[in-house]
């Protein structure tokens, strides 16, 4: 059972691995019929990483333009994070934080609490963003139960929201294509408007957005446990940006209607929007904050649900009272992931990551101004290193123009992954000036080639 046989007739390492992959693996969010038929192109088999590049089995180098699904921060094989994980490996790879604790996770919690706003005092660890969102939902729900306001059991989320793929996270999601089929399994959630362009080409203004949310809060007044948002930019929706002041406006409305605010910073956290967290732009403090993706520098799965002392203390009592939070995962707070998290947060200081990215945010913006003039481009939205280039869905008579562009940039040595009609740029925070030029040239050439 344990022997590994290479399929016969395979000529190269690449052939071997792509053949075995097609035989054995069911890929996430992937139409496997097309995948196994090499549509639209044969699978790229990555073997190694180096800085901001991915290197395939043929030795070809590709700029990692989407940070290996939005999580890489300081580049691949960074010597400091590598050393931290190796040092932890010499101590222990895994032990639990259920009924025990360990040094690595205590260090990670301390480092994390230093970079989040002060009123967030408690970190609950999970392994991925969706699980940490589940924890946020359950925490908000149970908080009101314990607070003698059991009728506050409903949630308000935004249209086009994405909070992960587990069923609780899907219940507060708003992307029809991802979520519609599972509707009968979900708990009902009220939706407030987002900045998706309307049929008449306009985008809701700040007062309209906040008014829409207030309507939802009024409709279920006294029954809302929490409002959940992706602050500043909705990622998976196709990079939908909120106007300045939106997050602060949501906070005020939550205060006015006495409900909790959950900020899902899984995509926006750890420098992505050019501040440590997106909430830092408006100086907003949520009651519950969710982080994941970039938390370990993009090395290992780790996420956290952070809460205020006020929320945390509602769960205190004797075990027999049954007030504690009923949630946990086998690998919660894994030591190797915790060590990577500490090293990544230290790099933000030692490499002055946020400071050094500011001029590059401008450099990206300059390229985007030029790209915006291409006829196939409908709109561009940028917040720091979180960028969506929206294409005309009919550009070049293509079925999926953004997919075509992202396929073709590979020939220039750039890996991108689209969201619908949107070409996404989510480079590692460590991207250099030259690499930004490469990213922009490749994208511009391939968008121009559509028409
Ligand atoms: C990616 C993402 C999630 C889910 O994180 P996973 O680690 O993929 O489960 C949740 N919320 C937001 C905003 C995300 O972008």
Short mmCIF file of C-alpha atoms and ligand atoms in Angstrom, two decimals:
data_model
loop_
_atom_site.label_atom_id
_atom_site.label_comp_id
_atom_site.label_asym_id
_atom_site.label_seq_id
_atom_site.Cartn_x
_atom_site.Cartn_y
_atom_site.Cartn_z
CA UNK A 1 0.00 0.00 0.00
CA UNK A 2 2.82 2.36 0.79
CA UNK A 3 4.89 1.94 -2.34
CA UNK A 4 4.85 4.81 -4.78
CA UNK A 5 5.04 3.85 -8.42
CA UNK A 6 5.74 6.30 -11.17
CA UNK A 7 3.33 5.71 -14.06
CA UNK A 8 5.13 4.19 -17.00
CA UNK A 9 5.59 6.14 -20.20
CA UNK A 10 6.02 9.44 -18.39
CA UNK A 11 8.94 11.27 -19.92
CA UNK A 12 9.74 14.06 -17.48
CA UNK A 13 9.17 15.00 -13.87
CA UNK A 14 6.49 17.41 -15.04
CA UNK A 15 4.65 14.69 -16.97
CA UNK A 16 4.92 12.32 -14.04
CA UNK A 17 3.47 14.76 -11.57
CA UNK A 18 0.75 16.12 -13.79
CA UNK A 19 -0.34 12.58 -14.65
CA UNK A 20 -0.43 11.49 -10.99
CA UNK A 21 -2.20 14.72 -10.06
CA UNK A 22 -4.96 14.12 -12.59
CA UNK A 23 -5.30 10.55 -11.38
CA UNK A 24 -5.51 11.31 -7.65
CA UNK A 25 -6.48 14.87 -6.77
CA UNK A 26 -9.81 16.71 -6.70
CA UNK A 27 -8.83 20.39 -6.81
CA UNK A 28 -10.72 23.14 -4.94
CA UNK A 29 -13.01 25.44 -6.98
CA UNK A 30 -11.99 23.54 -10.13
CA UNK A 31 -13.96 21.94 -12.95
CA UNK A 32 -12.01 18.70 -13.00
CA UNK A 33 -13.23 17.65 -16.44
CA UNK A 34 -11.39 20.62 -17.90
CA UNK A 35 -8.41 20.23 -15.59
CA UNK A 36 -7.72 16.63 -16.64
CA UNK A 37 -8.07 17.67 -20.30
CA UNK A 38 -5.47 20.46 -19.90
CA UNK A 39 -8.10 23.17 -20.46
CA UNK A 40 -7.27 25.93 -20.83
CA UNK A 41 -3.64 24.80 -20.39
CA UNK A 42 -1.66 21.95 -18.80
CA UNK A 43 -1.22 22.20 -15.01
CA UNK A 44 1.82 24.10 -13.86
CA UNK A 45 3.75 21.91 -11.42
CA UNK A 46 5.51 24.04 -8.83
CA UNK A 47 8.50 22.55 -7.10
CA UNK A 48 10.12 25.42 -5.25
CA UNK A 49 9.82 29.04 -4.26
CA UNK A 50 12.42 31.78 -4.01
CA UNK A 51 11.61 35.31 -2.89
CA UNK A 52 8.61 36.50 -4.87
CA UNK A 53 8.97 33.73 -7.44
CA UNK A 54 7.54 30.26 -7.88
CA UNK A 55 9.72 27.77 -9.75
CA UNK A 56 8.23 24.85 -11.68
CA UNK A 57 9.60 21.36 -12.38
CA UNK A 58 11.13 22.66 -15.61
CA UNK A 59 13.05 25.32 -13.68
CA UNK A 60 10.89 28.15 -15.08
CA UNK A 61 10.43 31.12 -12.75
CA UNK A 62 7.12 32.90 -12.26
CA UNK A 63 6.40 36.04 -10.27
CA UNK A 64 3.80 35.09 -7.64
CA UNK A 65 1.32 37.85 -8.58
CA UNK A 66 -1.41 36.65 -6.20
CA UNK A 67 0.80 35.76 -3.22
CA UNK A 68 -0.12 32.05 -3.46
CA UNK A 69 -3.77 32.87 -2.91
CA UNK A 70 -3.39 36.14 -1.04
CA UNK A 71 -1.34 34.86 1.87
CA UNK A 72 2.36 35.28 1.14
CA UNK A 73 3.79 38.41 2.77
CA UNK A 74 7.60 38.51 2.82
CA UNK A 75 8.33 36.16 -0.10
CA UNK A 76 8.97 32.42 -0.27
CA UNK A 77 11.79 30.70 1.62
CA UNK A 78 12.53 33.82 3.64
CA UNK A 79 15.61 32.91 5.73
CA UNK A 80 14.16 34.36 8.96
CA UNK A 81 10.85 32.48 8.79
CA UNK A 82 12.59 29.32 7.55
CA UNK A 83 14.95 29.44 10.54
CA UNK A 84 12.10 30.03 13.00
CA UNK A 85 10.13 27.05 11.69
CA UNK A 86 13.24 24.84 11.70
CA UNK A 87 14.07 25.86 15.27
CA UNK A 88 10.51 25.03 16.35
CA UNK A 89 10.71 21.70 14.52
CA UNK A 90 13.68 20.77 16.71
CA UNK A 91 11.45 21.35 19.76
CA UNK A 92 8.06 19.95 18.78
CA UNK A 93 5.92 19.96 15.62
CA UNK A 94 2.54 19.63 17.27
CA UNK A 95 0.86 19.50 20.63
CA UNK A 96 -2.60 20.67 21.64
CA UNK A 97 -3.87 23.85 23.30
CA UNK A 98 -6.95 22.02 24.58
CA UNK A 99 -6.15 21.57 28.26
CA UNK A 100 -2.44 22.39 27.79
CA UNK A 101 -0.48 25.30 26.42
CA UNK A 102 2.86 25.62 24.69
CA UNK A 103 5.55 28.26 24.38
CA UNK A 104 5.17 28.91 20.63
CA UNK A 105 1.49 29.84 20.78
CA UNK A 106 1.95 32.02 23.87
CA UNK A 107 4.63 33.95 21.96
CA UNK A 108 2.38 34.19 18.89
CA UNK A 109 -0.57 35.50 20.91
CA UNK A 110 1.61 38.17 22.53
CA UNK A 111 3.03 39.24 19.17
CA UNK A 112 -0.42 39.34 17.58
CA UNK A 113 -2.01 41.35 20.40
CA UNK A 114 0.75 43.93 20.03
CA UNK A 115 -0.26 44.72 16.44
CA UNK A 116 -4.06 44.76 16.81
CA UNK A 117 -5.91 47.69 18.47
CA UNK A 118 -5.58 47.61 22.25
CA UNK A 119 -9.23 46.85 23.13
CA UNK A 120 -8.87 43.47 21.40
CA UNK A 121 -7.34 41.46 24.20
CA UNK A 122 -8.06 37.79 23.51
CA UNK A 123 -7.01 35.51 20.66
CA UNK A 124 -8.85 32.26 19.85
CA UNK A 125 -6.82 30.19 17.38
CA UNK A 126 -8.02 28.08 14.47
CA UNK A 127 -6.41 26.79 11.29
CA UNK A 128 -8.07 28.70 8.47
CA UNK A 129 -10.14 31.78 7.77
CA UNK A 130 -13.48 30.03 7.45
CA UNK A 131 -13.10 28.32 10.83
CA UNK A 132 -12.17 31.61 12.47
CA UNK A 133 -15.32 33.15 10.94
CA UNK A 134 -17.38 30.27 12.38
CA UNK A 135 -15.86 31.06 15.77
CA UNK A 136 -16.79 34.74 15.34
CA UNK A 137 -20.41 33.83 14.49
CA UNK A 138 -20.72 31.38 17.37
CA UNK A 139 -19.08 33.82 19.79
CA UNK A 140 -21.48 36.64 18.85
CA UNK A 141 -24.49 34.32 19.07
CA UNK A 142 -23.51 32.79 22.40
CA UNK A 143 -22.53 36.20 23.81
CA UNK A 144 -26.13 37.42 23.53
CA UNK A 145 -27.49 34.15 24.93
CA UNK A 146 -25.25 34.59 27.97
CA UNK A 147 -26.21 38.25 28.16
CA UNK A 148 -29.92 37.51 28.60
CA UNK A 149 -30.74 38.77 25.10
CA UNK A 150 -31.32 35.48 23.33
CA UNK A 151 -33.53 37.22 20.76
CA UNK A 152 -30.36 38.79 19.32
CA UNK A 153 -29.68 35.77 17.17
CA UNK A 154 -29.59 37.11 13.60
CA UNK A 155 -26.79 38.38 11.43
CA UNK A 156 -26.46 41.12 8.84
CA UNK A 157 -23.85 40.69 6.15
CA UNK A 158 -23.15 42.49 2.89
CA UNK A 159 -24.12 41.68 -0.65
CA UNK A 160 -21.22 40.01 -2.47
CA UNK A 161 -19.57 39.15 0.86
CA UNK A 162 -17.13 36.27 1.12
CA UNK A 163 -16.21 34.83 4.50
CA UNK A 164 -15.09 31.29 3.61
CA UNK A 165 -16.64 28.03 2.45
CA UNK A 166 -17.89 26.27 5.57
CA UNK A 167 -21.67 26.47 6.04
CA UNK A 168 -21.76 29.16 8.74
CA UNK A 169 -19.38 31.30 6.70
CA UNK A 170 -21.45 30.64 3.56
CA UNK A 171 -24.60 31.72 5.47
CA UNK A 172 -23.09 35.19 5.91
CA UNK A 173 -21.75 35.13 2.34
CA UNK A 174 -23.32 36.94 -0.57
CA UNK A 175 -21.73 35.63 -3.76
CA UNK A 176 -24.54 33.86 -5.59
CA UNK A 177 -22.36 31.70 -7.80
CA UNK A 178 -20.56 30.22 -4.77
CA UNK A 179 -23.48 30.06 -2.38
CA UNK A 180 -26.81 29.62 -4.19
CA UNK A 181 -26.75 25.84 -4.44
CA UNK A 182 -26.31 25.43 -0.68
CA UNK A 183 -29.16 27.80 0.21
CA UNK A 184 -31.37 25.13 1.88
CA UNK A 185 -28.54 24.32 4.32
CA UNK A 186 -27.93 27.91 5.45
CA UNK A 187 -29.29 30.09 8.26
CA UNK A 188 -31.10 33.16 6.93
CA UNK A 189 -29.13 36.40 6.96
CA UNK A 190 -30.13 39.97 6.09
CA UNK A 191 -28.03 41.67 3.43
CA UNK A 192 -26.93 45.29 3.27
CA UNK A 193 -25.76 46.98 0.06
CA UNK A 194 -22.23 47.00 -1.27
CA UNK A 195 -20.43 48.97 -3.98
CA UNK A 196 -21.31 46.63 -6.85
CA UNK A 197 -22.10 48.71 -9.95
CA UNK A 198 -25.83 48.97 -10.62
CA UNK A 199 -27.52 48.37 -13.97
CA UNK A 200 -27.42 52.13 -14.68
CA UNK A 201 -23.64 52.14 -14.23
CA UNK A 202 -23.59 54.01 -10.91
CA UNK A 203 -22.19 52.82 -7.60
CA UNK A 204 -24.00 53.42 -4.28
CA UNK A 205 -22.62 56.45 -2.42
CA UNK A 206 -21.48 56.44 1.21
CA UNK A 207 -24.85 57.74 2.53
CA UNK A 208 -26.71 55.17 0.41
CA UNK A 209 -24.55 52.33 1.70
CA UNK A 210 -25.03 53.34 5.31
CA UNK A 211 -28.72 54.00 4.82
CA UNK A 212 -29.15 50.51 3.38
CA UNK A 213 -27.42 49.01 6.40
CA UNK A 214 -29.57 51.10 8.75
CA UNK A 215 -32.73 49.82 7.03
CA UNK A 216 -31.60 46.25 7.67
CA UNK A 217 -30.78 47.07 11.31
CA UNK A 218 -34.20 48.70 11.77
CA UNK A 219 -36.04 45.81 10.17
CA UNK A 220 -34.69 43.37 12.72
CA UNK A 221 -34.20 45.85 15.54
CA UNK A 222 -33.28 44.15 18.80
CA UNK A 223 -32.72 40.87 16.96
CA UNK A 224 -29.32 41.42 15.36
CA UNK A 225 -26.42 39.61 17.04
CA UNK A 226 -23.78 41.14 14.77
CA UNK A 227 -22.99 42.87 11.52
CA UNK A 228 -20.12 41.22 9.64
CA UNK A 229 -18.06 43.05 7.00
CA UNK A 230 -14.81 42.82 5.11
CA UNK A 231 -13.43 46.27 5.95
CA UNK A 232 -12.19 48.65 3.20
CA UNK A 233 -12.24 46.08 0.37
CA UNK A 234 -14.37 43.02 -0.39
CA UNK A 235 -11.85 40.59 -1.85
CA UNK A 236 -13.51 37.58 -3.44
CA UNK A 237 -16.37 39.79 -4.68
CA UNK A 238 -13.85 41.05 -7.24
CA UNK A 239 -12.09 43.72 -5.18
CA UNK A 240 -15.05 45.98 -4.38
CA UNK A 241 -13.74 49.01 -2.51
CA UNK A 242 -15.70 51.00 0.07
CA UNK A 243 -15.52 54.79 0.20
CA UNK A 244 -13.45 56.38 2.99
CA UNK A 245 -15.44 56.59 6.18
CA UNK A 246 -17.60 53.54 5.44
CA UNK A 247 -16.12 51.32 8.13
CA UNK A 248 -16.43 54.13 10.70
CA UNK A 249 -20.06 54.62 9.60
CA UNK A 250 -20.79 50.91 10.10
CA UNK A 251 -19.23 51.09 13.57
CA UNK A 252 -21.49 54.03 14.50
CA UNK A 253 -24.60 52.22 13.30
CA UNK A 254 -23.67 49.10 15.26
CA UNK A 255 -23.33 51.29 18.36
CA UNK A 256 -26.65 53.02 17.67
CA UNK A 257 -28.51 49.69 17.33
CA UNK A 258 -26.58 48.01 20.15
CA UNK A 259 -25.20 45.21 18.03
CA UNK A 260 -21.71 43.74 17.63
CA UNK A 261 -19.39 44.45 14.71
CA UNK A 262 -17.32 41.62 13.26
CA UNK A 263 -14.51 42.71 10.93
CA UNK A 264 -13.22 39.90 8.72
CA UNK A 265 -9.62 40.87 8.00
CA UNK A 266 -8.64 37.47 6.61
CA UNK A 267 -7.78 39.01 3.22
CA UNK A 268 -7.05 42.62 4.25
CA UNK A 269 -4.93 41.91 7.33
CA UNK A 270 -1.15 42.01 7.74
CA UNK A 271 -0.30 44.96 5.54
CA UNK A 272 -2.35 44.11 2.48
CA UNK A 273 -4.03 47.54 2.25
CA UNK A 274 -0.80 49.36 3.26
CA UNK A 275 -1.72 49.65 6.93
CA UNK A 276 -1.29 46.69 9.29
CA UNK A 277 -5.06 46.12 9.22
CA UNK A 278 -7.80 47.67 7.08
CA UNK A 279 -9.58 48.93 10.22
CA UNK A 280 -6.53 51.12 10.89
CA UNK A 281 -7.53 53.41 7.97
CA UNK A 282 -10.63 54.64 9.80
CA UNK A 283 -9.32 53.89 13.31
CA UNK A 284 -12.27 51.57 13.90
CA UNK A 285 -12.32 48.99 16.66
CA UNK A 286 -14.56 45.99 16.03
CA UNK A 287 -15.94 43.80 18.82
CA UNK A 288 -14.66 40.75 17.02
CA UNK A 289 -11.89 40.61 14.43
CA UNK A 290 -10.97 37.66 12.24
CA UNK A 291 -7.47 37.14 10.81
CA UNK A 292 -5.93 34.36 8.75
CA UNK A 293 -4.19 34.19 5.37
CA UNK A 294 -1.06 36.39 5.90
CA UNK A 295 -0.82 35.60 9.60
CA UNK A 296 2.14 33.21 9.21
CA UNK A 297 3.64 35.15 6.31
CA UNK A 298 1.84 32.67 4.08
CA UNK A 299 3.78 29.68 5.40
CA UNK A 300 1.41 27.54 7.42
CA UNK A 301 -2.30 27.38 8.24
CA UNK A 302 -3.18 29.53 11.24
CA UNK A 303 -6.05 31.93 11.94
CA UNK A 304 -7.45 33.77 14.92
CA UNK A 305 -10.66 35.27 16.20
CA UNK A 306 -9.88 38.26 18.41
CA UNK A 307 -12.32 39.71 20.91
CA UNK A 308 -12.59 42.42 23.52
CA UNK A 309 -12.40 41.70 27.23
CA UNK A 310 -16.11 42.61 27.43
CA UNK A 311 -17.06 39.71 25.14
CA UNK A 312 -14.54 37.28 26.57
CA UNK A 313 -15.66 37.87 30.15
CA UNK A 314 -19.31 37.05 29.33
CA UNK A 315 -18.20 33.44 28.87
CA UNK A 316 -16.64 33.15 32.35
CA UNK A 317 -18.10 30.91 35.06
CA UNK A 318 -17.81 27.39 36.44
CA UNK A 319 -17.42 24.56 33.90
CA UNK A 320 -20.69 23.11 35.18
CA UNK A 321 -22.49 26.31 34.14
CA UNK A 322 -21.71 25.46 30.50
CA UNK A 323 -20.86 29.04 29.57
CA UNK A 324 -17.61 28.37 27.76
CA UNK A 325 -17.20 28.54 24.00
CA UNK A 326 -17.95 25.16 22.47
CA UNK A 327 -15.47 25.15 19.65
CA UNK A 328 -12.01 23.82 18.83
CA UNK A 329 -9.91 22.12 16.18
CA UNK A 330 -7.31 19.39 16.48
CA UNK A 331 -4.51 21.55 15.12
CA UNK A 332 -5.65 24.81 16.78
CA UNK A 333 -2.57 26.88 17.58
CA UNK A 334 -0.10 24.51 15.94
CA UNK A 335 3.48 25.26 17.15
CA UNK A 336 5.15 25.36 13.72
CA UNK A 337 2.50 27.78 12.45
CA UNK A 338 2.84 29.83 15.63
CA UNK A 339 6.63 30.10 15.15
CA UNK A 340 6.12 31.28 11.56
CA UNK A 341 3.60 33.86 12.80
CA UNK A 342 6.03 35.34 15.33
CA UNK A 343 8.84 35.47 12.75
CA UNK A 344 6.56 37.13 10.19
CA UNK A 345 5.41 39.80 12.66
CA UNK A 346 9.03 40.46 13.65
CA UNK A 347 9.90 40.97 9.98
CA UNK A 348 7.31 43.74 9.75
CA UNK A 349 9.54 45.61 12.22
CA UNK A 350 13.05 44.57 11.19
CA UNK A 351 12.37 45.04 7.45
CA UNK A 352 10.08 48.07 7.93
CA UNK A 353 7.65 46.31 5.61
CA UNK A 354 4.80 48.82 5.78
CA UNK A 355 7.05 51.84 5.40
CA UNK A 356 8.87 50.37 2.42
CA UNK A 357 5.71 49.47 0.56
CA UNK A 358 4.32 53.05 0.51
CA UNK A 359 6.26 54.30 -2.57
CA UNK A 360 5.44 51.02 -4.32
CA UNK A 361 1.73 51.58 -3.73
CA UNK A 362 2.24 54.77 -5.76
CA UNK A 363 4.25 52.93 -8.39
CA UNK A 364 1.46 50.40 -8.80
CA UNK A 365 -1.05 53.26 -9.06
CA UNK A 366 0.99 54.88 -11.85
CA UNK A 367 0.96 51.66 -13.87
CA UNK A 368 -2.77 51.27 -13.19
CA UNK A 369 -3.52 54.77 -14.49
CA UNK A 370 -1.97 53.72 -17.80
CA UNK A 371 -3.69 50.31 -17.87
CA UNK A 372 -7.03 52.01 -17.15
CA UNK A 373 -6.83 53.63 -20.60
CA UNK A 374 -6.99 50.27 -22.42
CA UNK A 375 -10.34 49.84 -24.12
CA UNK A 376 -11.04 46.45 -22.46
CA UNK A 377 -10.73 47.93 -18.96
CA UNK A 378 -13.98 49.02 -17.29
CA UNK A 379 -12.79 49.97 -13.81
CA UNK A 380 -9.77 49.66 -11.53
CA UNK A 381 -9.92 49.49 -7.74
CA UNK A 382 -6.82 49.69 -5.56
CA UNK A 383 -6.28 49.74 -1.81
CA UNK A 384 -2.56 49.27 -1.19
CA UNK A 385 -1.49 45.92 -2.66
CA UNK A 386 -5.09 44.75 -3.09
CA UNK A 387 -6.03 45.46 -6.68
CA UNK A 388 -8.80 44.53 -9.10
CA UNK A 389 -8.67 45.37 -12.82
CA UNK A 390 -12.22 44.88 -14.10
CA UNK A 391 -12.54 44.01 -17.77
CA UNK A 392 -15.46 44.38 -20.12
CA UNK A 393 -16.97 40.84 -19.92
CA UNK A 394 -17.25 40.82 -23.73
CA UNK A 395 -13.73 42.09 -24.38
CA UNK A 396 -12.17 40.56 -27.48
CA UNK A 397 -15.20 38.30 -27.97
CA UNK A 398 -13.72 36.04 -25.29
CA UNK A 399 -15.88 33.85 -23.07
CA UNK A 400 -13.84 34.73 -19.96
CA UNK A 401 -11.45 37.58 -20.83
CA UNK A 402 -9.87 37.85 -17.38
CA UNK A 403 -9.14 34.12 -17.42
CA UNK A 404 -7.51 34.49 -20.84
CA UNK A 405 -5.34 37.36 -19.60
CA UNK A 406 -4.24 35.42 -16.52
CA UNK A 407 -3.43 32.35 -18.62
CA UNK A 408 -1.36 34.39 -21.03
CA UNK A 409 0.67 36.33 -18.47
CA UNK A 410 2.36 33.00 -17.65
CA UNK A 411 4.27 33.35 -20.93
CA UNK A 412 5.78 36.51 -19.44
CA UNK A 413 6.65 34.66 -16.23
CA UNK A 414 3.80 36.02 -14.12
CA UNK A 415 1.19 33.96 -12.25
CA UNK A 416 -2.23 35.56 -11.82
CA UNK A 417 -5.67 34.23 -10.93
CA UNK A 418 -8.84 36.10 -11.90
CA UNK A 419 -12.15 36.62 -10.12
CA UNK A 420 -14.88 36.56 -12.76
CA UNK A 421 -14.20 39.51 -15.09
CA UNK A 422 -11.57 40.93 -12.75
CA UNK A 423 -7.81 40.47 -13.11
CA UNK A 424 -6.42 40.44 -9.57
CA UNK A 425 -3.07 41.77 -8.41
CA UNK A 426 -2.20 40.69 -4.87
CA UNK A 427 1.61 40.59 -4.88
CA UNK A 428 3.69 39.75 -1.80
CA UNK A 429 4.43 42.88 0.25
CA UNK A 430 8.10 42.21 -0.58
CA UNK A 431 7.61 42.79 -4.33
CA UNK A 432 10.42 44.97 -5.76
CA UNK A 433 10.23 47.87 -8.21
CA UNK A 434 11.48 45.72 -11.10
CA UNK A 435 8.99 43.01 -10.28
CA UNK A 436 6.16 45.56 -10.27
CA UNK A 437 7.27 46.62 -13.76
CA UNK A 438 7.21 42.98 -14.89
CA UNK A 439 3.75 42.45 -13.40
CA UNK A 440 2.41 45.60 -15.07
CA UNK A 441 4.02 44.97 -18.47
CA UNK A 442 2.75 41.40 -18.65
CA UNK A 443 -0.78 42.39 -17.65
CA UNK A 444 -0.91 45.42 -19.93
CA UNK A 445 0.36 43.47 -22.94
CA UNK A 446 -2.18 40.70 -22.48
CA UNK A 447 -5.17 43.01 -21.83
CA UNK A 448 -4.21 45.03 -24.92
CA UNK A 449 -4.02 41.78 -26.92
CA UNK A 450 -7.70 41.02 -26.17
CA UNK A 451 -9.04 43.71 -28.45
C1 LIG B 1 -10.02 33.76 2.13
C2 LIG B 1 -11.03 34.40 3.00
C3 LIG B 1 -11.69 33.68 4.01
C4 LIG B 1 -11.52 32.19 4.17
O1 LIG B 1 -10.24 31.82 4.55
P1 LIG B 1 -9.78 30.31 4.34
O2 LIG B 1 -8.46 30.22 5.02
O3 LIG B 1 -9.68 30.12 2.85
O4 LIG B 1 -10.82 29.45 4.93
C5 LIG B 1 -12.53 34.36 4.87
N1 LIG B 1 -12.74 35.67 4.72
C6 LIG B 1 -12.15 36.40 3.76
C7 LIG B 1 -12.40 37.87 3.69
C8 LIG B 1 -11.28 35.79 2.86
O5 LIG B 1 -10.72 36.50 1.86
#
